[in-house]
Amino acid sequence: MVATDDLALIEQSLTRFGEHATDTLFGPGHDRGPDGDLDAVPSLLGELVSMDLVADPAPTGVGHDVGVWGRHVLDDGCRISFVALTSLAESCAGLASAVHAQGIGCLALDGWFGTVAGVSPGQRAVTAAVFVPRYGVAFDERTLRDGVRFVPESATSPPCVHGASPFVWALERPDWLVVVAPVDSAGVEGDAGARRAARSEWAIVTVPAESPGVHIADVGARVGIRALRQYEVTFDGVPAPDGAVVAIGERAARIATRVVACDWLGQSAMAVGSSHRAVSEARTYTEGRYQGGQTISGHAAVQLLLAEADHDVAVMNAVLATHADEPLGTIRDDALLRWAISCRLAIGEHAHRAVTNCVQALGGYGYMDDFGLSKRLRDVSALRSRHGSREQLLLLLDGLDESGAA
Amino acid sequence: MDRLAPLGRKLYDTRVLDLWERDTATLPRALRRRRRAYREFSRQFLSPLALEVDADPESYDPWPLLTESAKRGFQSEQLPAPLGTMPVMSIPTGLMFHTALKAEEFSAGCAGLGLAVMAHDLGAAALMLSGDLTAIRRWLVPLCRANRSGNPRLAAFAITEPGAGSDVEDTEGAPTARFVTTARRCAGGYVLNGQKIFISGGRHAHLVAVFAALEPDDGRAAHVQDDWTCFVVERGAPGFRTGRSEHKLGQRASDATELFFDDVFVPEENRVGAERSGWALNRNVLNYSRVPVAAIALGIAQSALEAAIEFTRRVRLGGRAALSYQEVQLAVADMWLDVSAMRGMVWQAARHSPSSQGVSSAAKAFCGDRAFAVANRSMDLLADHGSLSANRAEKAMRDSRLNQIYEGTNQINRLAVIEAFDTTDLRSST
Ligand SMILES: Cc1cc2nc3c(=O)[nH]c(=O)nc-3n(C[C@H](O)[C@H](O)[C@H](O)COP(=O)(O)OP(=O)(O)OC[C@H]3O[C@@H](n4cnc5c(N)ncnc54)[C@H](O)[C@@H]3O)c2cc1C
């Protein structure tokens, strides 16, 4: 649990940074597309690094502990990461997603740090976690052979990483790839019907991005969070020597659970930020726009839209708060996943509705890029699409132990 | 099947037909033919361009598409042959059904390109629905003639102003509308001043049906509902210019453009209908146009459904097509039900001739909302892939969002339903 004073301090500095980021990305005098001045993103990320908000894979880096999804979450809980992501997403969900992606990459390393070719000591390394299957959610046994997998040593070949993940998020083009993958072994394959077995055989492997057999390609045009880099990564039997394996078996499965859960939790936190700001922007607008002989904030039709949006943000906040102050290391796997899935589902059900209601409150102006709400709708749609359809999430939820026992 | 009695077998539909063909088979012959032609055009010319133009609408030149559409007779359907291209056989079913089918099929290919082609129908509707034969002869007949010969000439419809959006779509708001576009009588005609915004097709239109408040003779303040008058303003008229075209979330291939009027002289013969008849004409146009707008939503929903089906058949999960799993089938079926319900509503509304406020507004609001829901469901089903533009679901989401806003927001349309039924159903039941 984090001291209230510390939190207040972090919130203050984030608010200041948020104003500056908003001005830099969307203010007058900048070359803005619908996503703001994307050329300004690297320098803003640099500022966030110097604020120690960006996680650092090296244990010597301050961000390693205190950054978003840094190691403090194991003892302090997720609250600080939520506050940071929510606040950053109020200015730009893409910028927040970049910080989030780096954090998730570091979380997957679980404190491990080796020597990577091309990264000198003290130089910031960019980590990307590779854990999303080609289609479907991790831990669904059907996806085990469809995405990236770790192939253990056999009589004929050394251990290697194989397969493709089309949706790898990163702050910049990554130096490291942290592969969070099921182990491709006969035991897992044959274990049809036992959903939980899919969660016991995992491996976490680090792969330098420049390794032979690693192909990194941009995914192409996409709906939103465009300040974030998104890659399709293919591993063509990339060797994974002993020194590259962070964890395997039960420990790896725990890390995998944490990574997947925190990814969903982070998306929810960003969706809260984006929708919360959308509501305040829409309120301001409706108080100055006249139609029907009064400001539109006086019409029940508009009041209903914004009240529902307020309610949606409150629900999101409440779901997100469930275990926010519990040390991540003490939350049992099933409970963590249950929480994360509920949060992720709430993006589609609540954050998305909140933002679309705000667009509606602005009428035609809400549809135009100048007013910023159309970008928020695109961003929250992208967050809502991340890693698994609604049905797949519900099926995963159904398979979890209700008591929260691992 | 074989066990049924012969008559029972006759009553059992065993044709192997997809739903589109089944639906088409229920239409009168002329409409069946037209629906096929619209779909073929959409697949050949709109769909292949959709993603490219969506990504960079500024560099897109719409004239080749408009020319092709004109050549096929799709820009001149306001009048029956020989003046226009509406088949004489179709007169009994009315123009509305044609326009609705066209909107559905074009939007299934690309709602933005569809709107770029069909914004003209809205402008032309103001001329046609005025019932003013002089205006029809003077403006609509030459438009149809040019379009028929493959030389596209376009109209646009301009009511919205910076300070008056919902107010010019709604009876309640009209008395207090903060409009700026006015007309003053002068020798031989009128002088127009003011501004319109968000005008679909405004960037390229050869003529615009502009609604302006005519200065009252008795010194009272002008009002939209009492003084609006419709004028045709031609491109190139001194004092008339277009401003910026908006950067918008979706339907990006179609422009939404500002129009400025600085002391524009409009000759008497450019007036459409009687002086101060503009509000009634506007309402008539909206009652008519809200059905095709509902059909645009339907087309977008259809495209979102197709994107989901195409994707879930192609993508493999555990060695099988995703569509073979029950949870995916249930989601796709939900979308299918929505699209079928929308089609039922649009086609039913299209049968109302002349169109009626309650029916049109209900279809517009329902289909706008359901299209957005279907597009979101499609995106969701595709999961991460849903956010990639190449898979088209996200485009459907962005495109369909507009259908809850233009042609009156869905809130205003719901209020219009109540207003309409208040004079009929609600009154008679009390
Ligand atoms: C892409 C695009 C294309 C368009 N094309 C055309 C065109 O070709 N020609 C044309 O003339 N116009 C066009 N429009 C304008 C369109 O019809 C208006 O945007 C729409 O009617 C809403 O008006 P507004 O944008 O001013 O929103 P507002 O009227 O400001 O509405 C804002 C919010 O207030 C609510 N509201 C307003 N008044 C009331 C009330 N009295 N009671 C309850 N709630 C109320 C609305 O429902 C909405 O939620 C287009 C718009 C867009 C976005």
XYZ file of N, CA, C and O and ligand atoms in Angstrom, chain A residues 285-286 289-294 296-303 305 357-368, chain B residues 115 119 122 156-170 172-173 196-202 209 211 228 246 248 250-251 254-257 282 286 290 402 404-413 415, ligand 1:
381
model
N -18.124 21.613 -22.982
C -18.725 21.972 -24.268
C -20.224 22.221 -24.112
O -20.759 23.221 -24.613
N -20.899 21.328 -23.430
C -22.361 21.428 -23.386
C -22.824 22.650 -22.593
O -23.946 23.111 -22.757
N -22.766 25.530 -25.420
C -23.435 25.354 -26.709
C -24.945 25.564 -26.546
O -25.577 24.924 -25.699
N -25.493 26.452 -27.351
C -26.942 26.732 -27.294
C -27.682 26.009 -28.398
O -27.307 26.080 -29.549
N -28.710 25.316 -28.031
C -29.681 24.760 -28.989
C -30.998 24.647 -28.229
O -30.996 24.413 -27.015
N -32.072 24.790 -28.931
C -33.382 24.652 -28.278
C -33.602 25.742 -27.231
O -34.266 25.505 -26.218
N -33.022 26.910 -27.457
C -33.293 28.046 -26.582
C -32.538 28.046 -25.272
O -32.788 28.877 -24.400
N -31.616 27.136 -25.077
C -30.819 27.118 -23.846
C -29.513 26.376 -24.097
O -29.333 25.801 -25.169
N -27.159 23.366 -24.120
C -27.639 21.985 -24.285
C -27.491 21.169 -23.003
O -28.144 20.142 -22.841
N -26.658 21.658 -22.078
C -26.533 20.948 -20.789
C -27.879 20.949 -20.056
O -28.085 20.181 -19.118
N -28.801 21.807 -20.479
C -30.112 21.862 -19.842
C -31.113 20.861 -20.392
O -32.199 20.671 -19.830
N -30.779 20.199 -21.511
C -31.718 19.230 -22.091
C -31.558 17.865 -21.433
O -30.429 17.376 -21.279
N -32.661 17.247 -21.112
C -32.597 15.914 -20.486
C -31.814 14.937 -21.366
O -31.066 14.088 -20.860
N -31.970 15.077 -22.685
C -31.283 14.142 -23.596
C -29.769 14.193 -23.365
O -29.097 13.155 -23.368
N -29.258 15.377 -23.173
C -27.808 15.537 -22.976
C -27.426 15.144 -21.541
O -26.398 14.502 -21.308
N -28.272 15.515 -20.601
C -27.998 15.152 -19.207
C -27.910 13.629 -19.057
O -27.049 13.109 -18.348
N -27.047 11.466 -21.313
C -25.795 10.981 -21.920
C -24.637 11.144 -20.947
O -23.842 10.232 -20.727
N -20.928 8.334 -25.595
C -21.939 9.288 -25.112
C -21.412 10.723 -25.197
O -22.154 11.652 -25.528
N -20.139 10.883 -24.867
C -19.561 12.240 -24.907
C -19.507 12.751 -26.344
O -19.799 13.917 -26.607
N -19.142 11.869 -27.266
C -19.151 12.253 -28.684
C -20.551 12.738 -29.050
O -20.734 13.786 -29.681
N -21.545 11.992 -28.608
C -22.928 12.315 -28.951
C -23.336 13.670 -28.384
O -24.086 14.413 -29.008
N -22.832 13.973 -27.207
C -23.206 15.246 -26.572
C -22.709 16.436 -27.383
O -23.243 17.538 -27.275
N -21.686 16.212 -28.196
C -21.176 17.313 -29.025
C -21.822 17.351 -30.408
O -21.510 18.228 -31.222
N -22.686 16.386 -30.703
C -23.325 16.368 -32.024
C -22.267 16.237 -33.120
O -21.276 15.514 -32.953
N -22.438 16.983 -34.208
C -21.509 16.895 -35.336
C -20.083 17.248 -34.945
O -19.130 16.708 -35.503
N -19.932 18.152 -34.009
C -18.581 18.565 -33.607
C -17.833 17.407 -32.942
O -16.611 17.330 -33.011
N -18.566 16.519 -32.287
C -17.930 15.362 -31.671
C -17.301 14.442 -32.699
O -16.381 13.681 -32.400
N -17.800 14.516 -33.909
C -17.328 13.626 -34.977
C -16.078 14.179 -35.666
O -15.446 13.505 -36.444
N -15.770 15.439 -35.370
C -14.662 16.091 -36.068
C -13.372 15.976 -35.264
O -13.379 16.105 -34.044
N -21.533 7.935 -49.702
C -22.074 9.266 -49.403
C -21.572 10.292 -50.413
O -22.318 11.202 -50.810
N -24.683 12.157 -51.846
C -25.017 13.477 -51.295
C -25.849 14.249 -52.318
O -26.720 15.059 -51.970
N -29.564 14.014 -51.979
C -30.164 14.861 -50.942
C -30.422 16.266 -51.492
O -31.501 16.839 -51.279
N -26.165 19.818 -53.654
C -25.970 19.568 -52.215
C -27.095 20.269 -51.455
O -27.801 21.122 -52.008
N -27.227 19.906 -50.195
C -28.352 20.379 -49.380
C -27.779 21.082 -48.149
O -27.005 20.477 -47.398
N -28.136 22.350 -47.947
C -27.472 23.106 -46.886
C -28.470 23.741 -45.925
O -29.110 24.751 -46.255
N -28.582 23.140 -44.755
C -29.401 23.755 -43.706
C -28.570 24.097 -42.465
O -28.826 25.080 -41.799
N -27.558 23.274 -42.150
C -26.858 23.410 -40.868
C -25.960 24.644 -40.838
O -25.271 24.949 -41.811
N -25.945 25.321 -39.695
C -25.112 26.505 -39.508
C -24.298 26.331 -38.229
O -24.619 25.476 -37.397
N -23.264 27.168 -38.057
C -22.434 26.988 -36.860
C -23.251 27.003 -35.558
O -23.013 26.209 -34.660
N -24.229 27.874 -35.489
C -25.001 27.979 -34.245
C -26.348 27.281 -34.292
O -27.138 27.372 -33.355
N -26.621 26.622 -35.392
C -27.948 25.997 -35.534
C -27.807 24.642 -36.201
O -27.695 24.544 -37.424
N -27.751 23.597 -35.373
C -27.647 22.231 -35.872
C -28.963 21.520 -35.628
O -29.828 21.449 -36.497
N -29.134 21.045 -34.376
C -30.398 20.382 -34.040
C -31.582 21.324 -34.241
O -32.681 20.878 -34.597
N -31.360 22.598 -34.020
C -32.480 23.545 -34.110
C -33.101 23.605 -35.503
O -34.255 24.008 -35.638
N -32.336 23.250 -36.524
C -32.945 23.267 -37.859
C -33.413 21.873 -38.269
O -33.767 21.636 -39.425
N -33.395 20.952 -37.306
C -33.892 19.593 -37.571
C -35.112 19.306 -36.705
O -35.653 18.205 -36.753
N -35.522 20.258 -35.913
C -36.435 19.964 -34.820
C -37.456 21.087 -34.658
O -37.086 22.263 -34.597
N -39.274 21.905 -32.113
C -39.162 22.605 -30.822
C -38.055 23.643 -30.843
O -38.183 24.726 -30.274
N -36.928 23.267 -31.477
C -35.756 24.156 -31.445
C -35.861 25.300 -32.433
O -35.274 26.369 -32.223
N -22.923 28.226 -43.928
C -23.413 26.868 -43.633
C -22.193 26.004 -43.319
O -21.091 26.295 -43.784
N -22.412 24.965 -42.538
C -21.282 24.069 -42.236
C -21.691 22.604 -42.429
O -22.879 22.289 -42.476
N -20.650 21.758 -42.481
C -20.803 20.299 -42.556
C -21.595 19.863 -43.784
O -22.335 18.872 -43.729
N -21.499 20.564 -44.886
C -22.357 20.229 -46.022
C -21.738 19.093 -46.852
O -20.681 19.261 -47.468
N -22.415 17.958 -46.834
C -21.928 16.790 -47.575
C -21.921 17.097 -49.063
O -22.926 17.562 -49.610
N -20.804 16.840 -49.679
C -20.673 17.091 -51.117
C -20.518 18.554 -51.458
O -20.458 18.921 -52.634
N -20.420 19.415 -50.439
C -20.344 20.868 -50.684
C -19.118 21.276 -51.472
O -19.136 22.268 -52.189
N -28.792 23.678 -52.612
C -30.100 24.137 -52.127
C -29.852 24.738 -50.740
O -29.612 24.015 -49.776
N -30.880 27.113 -47.516
C -32.041 27.617 -46.783
C -31.631 28.873 -46.020
O -30.697 28.838 -45.216
N -37.916 30.854 -43.452
C -36.935 30.138 -44.273
C -37.463 29.988 -45.692
O -38.639 29.655 -45.918
N -14.051 19.311 -43.336
C -13.669 18.824 -42.009
C -12.842 17.546 -42.070
O -13.032 16.726 -42.963
N -12.629 14.205 -40.309
C -13.600 13.548 -39.443
C -13.271 12.079 -39.185
O -12.416 11.497 -39.847
N -15.057 9.249 -39.582
C -15.391 8.208 -40.553
C -16.095 8.787 -41.773
O -16.183 10.003 -41.924
N -16.583 7.883 -42.617
C -17.181 8.283 -43.899
C -16.290 9.359 -44.516
O -16.751 10.395 -44.996
N -16.182 11.158 -48.085
C -17.143 12.208 -48.428
C -16.762 13.474 -47.670
O -16.396 13.418 -46.500
N -16.869 14.605 -48.342
C -16.487 15.855 -47.670
C -17.657 16.446 -46.900
O -18.824 16.261 -47.268
N -17.333 17.127 -45.816
C -18.323 17.918 -45.071
C -17.734 19.327 -45.030
O -16.756 19.582 -44.341
N -18.333 20.208 -45.805
C -17.650 21.455 -46.166
C -18.411 22.699 -45.706
O -19.640 22.719 -45.684
N -37.993 21.790 -45.814
C -36.919 21.152 -45.042
C -37.445 19.912 -44.323
O -36.840 18.832 -44.373
N -36.256 16.055 -44.879
C -35.713 15.227 -43.792
C -36.529 13.948 -43.621
O -35.974 12.868 -43.410
N -34.242 10.585 -44.229
C -33.860 9.771 -43.076
C -33.974 8.266 -43.368
O -33.307 7.468 -42.712
N -21.313 8.002 -37.380
C -21.930 9.213 -37.947
C -23.446 9.069 -38.052
O -24.183 10.058 -37.982
N -25.459 8.111 -36.036
C -26.179 8.526 -34.825
C -26.220 10.049 -34.720
O -26.823 10.588 -33.802
N -25.540 10.721 -35.663
C -25.411 12.180 -35.544
C -26.085 12.935 -36.681
O -26.894 13.839 -36.446
N -25.715 12.601 -37.943
C -26.228 13.484 -39.009
C -27.693 13.164 -39.356
O -28.250 12.192 -38.901
N -28.260 14.073 -40.106
C -29.703 14.001 -40.406
C -30.503 14.074 -39.109
O -31.533 13.427 -38.946
N -29.997 14.878 -38.192
C -30.594 14.987 -36.847
C -30.005 13.918 -35.952
O -29.930 12.752 -36.350
N -29.563 14.303 -34.755
C -28.997 13.292 -33.849
C -30.092 12.272 -33.530
O -31.289 12.543 -33.709
N -29.677 11.119 -33.038
C -30.689 10.097 -32.748
C -31.605 10.514 -31.599
O -32.737 10.031 -31.506
N -31.129 11.428 -30.763
C -32.019 11.964 -29.723
C -33.123 12.800 -30.393
O -34.307 12.645 -30.082
N -32.716 13.664 -31.306
C -33.691 14.531 -31.985
C -34.661 13.669 -32.804
O -35.865 13.945 -32.864
N -34.158 12.609 -33.407
C -35.044 11.729 -34.176
C -36.039 10.994 -33.282
O -37.185 10.774 -33.660
N -37.218 12.205 -30.536
C -38.233 13.221 -30.188
C -39.176 13.450 -31.374
O -40.376 13.687 -31.189
C -20.325 14.362 -41.541
C -21.539 15.221 -41.473
C -22.244 15.485 -42.631
C -23.336 16.348 -42.591
N -23.979 16.670 -43.760
C -24.890 17.668 -43.748
C -25.460 18.168 -44.979
O -25.189 17.648 -46.065
N -26.298 19.222 -44.921
C -26.633 19.818 -43.747
O -27.353 20.789 -43.767
N -26.151 19.347 -42.564
C -25.283 18.309 -42.539
N -24.770 17.835 -41.340
C -25.211 18.442 -40.076
C -25.951 17.489 -39.135
O -27.235 17.229 -39.554
C -25.858 18.078 -37.709
O -24.508 17.911 -37.303
C -26.773 17.429 -36.718
O -28.106 17.759 -36.998
C -26.466 17.839 -35.274
O -26.330 19.214 -35.135
P -25.066 19.813 -34.381
O -23.892 19.154 -34.951
O -25.108 21.266 -34.447
O -25.209 19.310 -32.879
P -26.038 20.057 -31.729
O -27.347 20.463 -32.244
O -25.192 21.096 -31.121
O -26.264 18.881 -30.703
C -25.381 18.616 -29.614
C -26.108 17.691 -28.637
O -27.221 18.380 -28.075
C -28.410 17.633 -28.253
N -29.519 18.568 -28.451
C -29.501 19.683 -29.215
N -30.695 20.293 -29.149
C -31.476 19.560 -28.349
C -32.825 19.655 -27.905
N -33.611 20.650 -28.300
N -33.293 18.700 -27.088
C -32.526 17.683 -26.691
N -31.228 17.538 -27.081
C -30.721 18.465 -27.905
C -28.138 16.770 -29.473
O -28.942 15.608 -29.491
C -26.660 16.454 -29.281
O -26.519 15.375 -28.409
C -23.733 16.931 -41.366
C -23.033 16.608 -40.197
C -21.955 15.772 -40.236
C -21.243 15.462 -38.946
